[in-house]
Amino acid sequence: HTAAARCVDFSPSCSHLVTGSSDGTARLWSVEDGTCLWILEGHAESIRSASFSPISPTILTASEDHTARLWDVESKCCRFTLSGHTGAVVFAAFSPNGQRVVTSSFDCTARLWVAERGISEGSYLLTFSGHRGSVVSASFTLDSSRVLTTSVDASEPVRMWSAEDGTCLCTFSKGTQVREAHLSPDGAQVISVDVDHRVRVWCAESGTCSLELQHGEQALAFAISLDGTLAATACGGGVARLWHMSDGKLLHTLLGHSGEVSVLAFHPDGTRLVTASADGDARIWDLVSGECLRTLSTGAAAIRAACLSP
């Protein structure tokens, strides 16, 4: 890449990585030897997200050029360009069943598209409309039936939608600006990271707040373990914290970074956590002891994205 890499994702087999960059390209890499296998060229602006399909050899990218693209890994070509947004597309994700794609945009909307291969692949299905500010993220529930969106709109910043007809089913954190929001793995809870220093857990069906993590300062990042039992938060000063999701109890304070921690990712087995920081280091932590197992240093550059292979 000739500019900052902004996103990274492992393939389902863990044999490949895809990275997306501010240089407008994505790159496919061999995990075994670090070889760049393919440069995905076609976007006119910075790529904000890149991910693999869970069911087919397909890569999804989202760009500030107002589009998302579906790329075929086997033939190494762009299969479809998802056009229709009138603002930068800042996030895109596959549904867990691989049949749909959701995109979120600075045009205050999210859109649903067909992802499964066939005559209708790449077709536009519907728009999730109602936010009053840029929609910065969108994600599916595990059964692919609902979509959660997060917006800079402070009136109703987090919304749950039906993926069948685009109906808004529930809203969360009304009247509060939200930094990010996440779904629990089972889709039963919504977690909002609010700018008023609160991290709150909501019932996804009723929209009622069931738990609040006593963070005490602005959380800059959040992650939840695959089994939904643990959560991690990060804040300024190089500090990350590990919490128990059942009761909000603080389990460990993870110290060691000298710069702001902005990236958190759990290993799928829930035993380790990776943190990445503006200090140029990524650290892997044991979640039982809270000890740092390994430090991976870039030498200087701030780390923008990190993930652990399954």
XYZ file of C-alpha atoms in Angstrom:
310
model
C 0.000 0.000 0.000
C 1.093 3.568 -0.662
C -1.042 5.044 2.136
C -2.357 3.960 5.525
C -4.019 0.539 5.774
C -7.413 1.098 7.426
C -8.942 -2.375 7.751
C -8.020 -6.060 7.763
C -9.858 -9.384 7.736
C -8.956 -13.084 7.676
C -10.542 -15.449 5.174
C -12.727 -18.187 6.712
C -9.909 -20.711 6.143
C -7.320 -18.326 7.667
C -5.111 -18.890 4.601
C -5.528 -15.324 3.304
C -5.803 -11.752 4.527
C -7.454 -8.784 2.882
C -6.405 -5.229 3.697
C -8.032 -1.967 2.637
C -6.172 1.310 2.341
C -6.480 5.061 1.979
C -4.704 4.611 -1.368
C -8.022 3.342 -2.808
C -6.949 -0.267 -3.168
C -7.440 -3.492 -1.284
C -4.871 -6.274 -1.307
C -5.150 -10.019 -0.934
C -2.261 -11.630 0.942
C -1.000 -15.137 1.583
C -0.826 -15.746 5.334
C 1.803 -18.447 4.829
C 4.523 -16.275 3.291
C 3.154 -12.701 3.237
C 3.000 -12.558 -0.556
C 0.572 -10.098 -2.138
C -1.579 -12.235 -4.425
C -3.874 -9.595 -5.904
C -4.333 -5.826 -5.883
C -8.046 -4.965 -6.002
C -8.154 -1.768 -8.079
C -11.254 0.166 -9.112
C -12.342 2.372 -6.230
C -11.685 6.097 -6.742
C -11.302 6.987 -3.058
C -10.141 5.531 0.247
C -11.385 2.072 1.233
C -13.032 2.104 4.650
C -13.837 -1.603 5.123
C -12.913 -4.938 3.536
C -14.144 -8.407 4.451
C -14.562 -11.961 3.194
C -17.851 -13.705 2.545
C -18.544 -16.494 5.041
C -19.729 -18.862 2.295
C -18.031 -18.041 -1.023
C -14.656 -16.815 -2.362
C -15.838 -13.212 -2.406
C -14.418 -10.003 -0.922
C -16.584 -6.995 -0.036
C -15.138 -3.474 0.028
C -16.660 -0.118 0.980
C -15.250 3.190 -0.206
C -15.502 6.927 0.172
C -16.269 7.012 -3.580
C -19.946 6.318 -2.611
C -19.835 2.654 -3.652
C -19.181 -0.839 -2.360
C -17.858 -3.675 -4.505
C -18.057 -7.471 -4.618
C -14.851 -9.095 -5.856
C -14.319 -12.683 -7.036
C -11.193 -14.161 -5.453
C -10.930 -17.052 -7.909
C -11.164 -15.039 -11.135
C -9.578 -11.940 -9.561
C -12.110 -9.489 -10.909
C -14.818 -7.143 -9.638
C -18.152 -8.933 -9.965
C -20.480 -6.051 -9.025
C -20.375 -2.406 -7.988
C -23.062 -1.505 -5.450
C -24.082 2.034 -6.441
C -26.823 4.253 -5.040
C -25.488 5.995 -1.952
C -24.966 9.744 -2.270
C -22.234 9.922 0.350
C -19.130 8.011 1.355
C -19.790 4.345 2.120
C -17.926 3.887 5.390
C -18.839 0.309 6.250
C -20.149 -2.832 4.570
C -20.802 -6.312 5.933
C -22.041 -9.711 4.813
C -24.956 -11.330 6.617
C -23.954 -14.465 8.577
C -25.711 -16.654 5.981
C -23.781 -14.886 3.205
C -26.925 -14.047 1.243
C -27.102 -10.302 1.881
C -24.839 -7.251 2.210
C -25.540 -4.137 4.250
C -23.791 -0.828 3.562
C -23.750 2.323 5.716
C -23.070 5.819 4.474
C -22.534 9.463 5.243
C -25.801 10.059 3.320
C -27.653 9.144 6.578
C -28.869 5.769 5.301
C -27.967 2.111 5.196
C -28.831 -0.122 2.253
C -29.479 -3.831 1.781
C -28.217 -5.761 -1.253
C -28.234 -9.318 -2.636
C -24.875 -11.056 -2.097
C -25.579 -14.672 -3.055
C -24.381 -15.656 -6.501
C -26.957 -15.898 -9.242
C -28.991 -13.743 -11.560
C -29.887 -11.212 -8.832
C -26.414 -10.859 -7.275
C -25.599 -7.234 -6.512
C -29.243 -6.149 -6.710
C -30.476 -3.356 -4.441
C -33.231 -4.482 -2.061
C -34.157 -1.655 0.329
C -33.000 1.422 2.255
C -32.969 1.808 6.028
C -33.997 5.445 6.287
C -34.677 7.590 9.358
C -31.340 8.601 10.862
C -30.597 12.318 10.861
C -26.828 11.951 10.675
C -24.172 9.833 8.995
C -24.599 6.100 9.519
C -21.163 4.898 10.587
C -21.779 1.167 11.002
C -24.285 -1.602 10.351
C -24.379 -5.264 11.339
C -26.684 -8.263 11.075
C -28.094 -10.403 13.845
C -26.888 -14.011 13.822
C -30.041 -15.219 12.035
C -29.646 -12.465 9.391
C -33.219 -11.274 10.028
C -32.391 -7.878 11.565
C -29.862 -5.078 11.070
C -28.380 -2.772 13.725
C -27.220 0.690 12.617
C -25.235 3.371 14.427
C -25.384 7.058 13.521
C -23.854 10.332 14.673
C -27.465 11.482 15.044
C -27.892 12.128 18.786
C -31.696 11.921 18.810
C -31.983 8.197 17.994
C -28.407 7.113 17.274
C -28.856 3.327 17.385
C -31.668 1.536 15.567
C -32.731 -2.059 14.949
C -34.394 -2.787 11.611
C -36.202 -5.640 9.935
C -34.102 -7.028 7.071
C -37.337 -8.188 5.426
C -39.087 -4.857 4.884
C -36.841 -2.128 6.370
C -39.163 -1.365 9.308
C -37.510 0.238 12.343
C -38.169 -2.193 15.206
C -36.490 -0.476 18.143
C -34.249 2.474 19.088
C -31.535 2.754 21.737
C -29.582 5.518 23.565
C -32.134 8.181 22.661
C -30.830 11.711 23.154
C -27.198 10.592 23.535
C -24.366 10.756 21.055
C -22.942 7.272 20.538
C -19.399 6.440 19.490
C -20.235 2.870 18.400
C -22.754 0.102 18.993
C -22.511 -3.693 18.883
C -24.736 -6.746 18.939
C -24.135 -9.583 21.361
C -23.371 -12.830 19.485
C -26.852 -14.210 20.184
C -28.526 -10.969 19.089
C -30.348 -10.609 22.404
C -28.418 -7.523 23.539
C -27.230 -4.249 22.066
C -24.185 -2.544 23.572
C -23.765 1.203 23.087
C -20.528 3.102 23.712
C -21.790 6.569 24.565
C -19.734 9.762 24.504
C -20.970 10.609 28.015
C -18.546 7.949 29.380
C -21.185 5.234 29.654
C -21.133 1.756 28.141
C -24.678 0.427 28.300
C -26.244 -2.951 27.574
C -29.787 -2.968 26.160
C -32.420 -5.625 25.559
C -32.610 -5.891 21.776
C -36.349 -6.606 21.815
C -37.647 -4.029 24.305
C -34.969 -1.322 24.108
C -34.607 -1.204 27.911
C -31.188 -0.776 29.540
C -30.280 -3.880 31.564
C -26.668 -3.134 32.566
C -24.143 -0.318 32.653
C -20.377 -0.787 32.779
C -18.904 1.691 35.258
C -16.199 2.937 32.950
C -15.641 6.394 34.437
C -14.136 7.879 31.263
C -14.687 7.925 27.518
C -14.404 4.481 25.968
C -12.628 4.643 22.613
C -13.231 1.030 21.549
C -15.326 -1.970 22.514
C -15.328 -5.695 21.741
C -17.342 -8.679 22.943
C -16.210 -12.311 23.048
C -17.756 -14.832 20.690
C -19.627 -16.565 23.527
C -20.905 -13.208 24.842
C -19.521 -13.669 28.369
C -16.696 -11.106 28.255
C -16.341 -7.544 27.019
C -13.319 -5.318 26.563
C -13.134 -1.536 26.529
C -10.270 0.831 25.766
C -9.635 4.431 26.688
C -6.966 7.119 26.578
C -3.707 6.684 28.440
C -3.026 3.229 27.021
C -5.521 1.426 29.259
C -7.842 -1.444 28.330
C -10.321 -3.143 30.663
C -11.915 -6.588 30.720
C -15.486 -7.016 32.029
C -17.899 -9.826 32.799
C -21.069 -9.297 30.786
C -23.451 -11.017 33.208
C -23.003 -8.497 36.027
C -20.700 -5.744 34.699
C -17.884 -6.721 37.056
C -14.413 -5.433 36.192
C -12.114 -8.467 35.846
C -8.785 -6.980 34.721
C -7.192 -3.649 33.909
C -4.681 -4.197 31.118
C -1.713 -1.829 31.372
C 1.339 -1.522 29.158
C 0.561 0.634 26.129
C 2.015 4.155 26.112
C -0.503 5.517 23.608
C -4.230 5.554 23.033
C -5.726 2.081 22.552
C -8.214 2.174 19.689
C -8.438 -1.458 18.528
C -9.678 -4.509 20.458
C -10.314 -8.039 19.206
C -11.041 -11.315 20.999
C -9.732 -14.666 19.836
C -12.706 -16.883 18.918
C -11.989 -19.265 21.820
C -12.270 -16.394 24.324
C -8.891 -17.015 25.980
C -6.945 -14.117 24.452
C -7.413 -10.487 23.493
C -5.410 -8.331 21.113
C -5.076 -4.600 21.732
C -3.546 -2.134 19.261
C -2.402 1.372 20.001
C -1.114 4.697 18.741
C 2.213 3.710 20.328
C 2.800 1.350 17.378
C 2.397 -1.825 19.421
C -0.103 -4.646 19.385
C -0.325 -6.748 22.531
C -1.809 -10.204 23.085
C -3.267 -10.774 26.558
C -4.183 -13.869 28.541
C -7.736 -13.295 29.784
C -7.509 -15.574 32.799
C -4.478 -13.896 34.365
C -4.664 -10.510 32.641
C -0.982 -10.843 31.727
C 0.539 -9.676 28.442
C 1.701 -12.750 26.507
C 3.420 -10.979 23.642
C 4.128 -7.513 22.272
C 4.248 -6.970 18.497
C 5.928 -3.696 17.615
C 5.856 -1.773 14.325
C 8.636 0.476 15.554
C 6.762 3.728 15.054
C 3.484 3.761 13.123
C 0.156 3.834 14.952
C -1.884 0.659 14.409
C -5.343 1.258 12.935
C -6.671 -2.303 12.673
C -5.905 -5.748 14.092
C -7.551 -9.152 14.352
C -6.714 -12.629 15.611
C -6.986 -15.624 13.293
C -9.361 -18.403 14.440
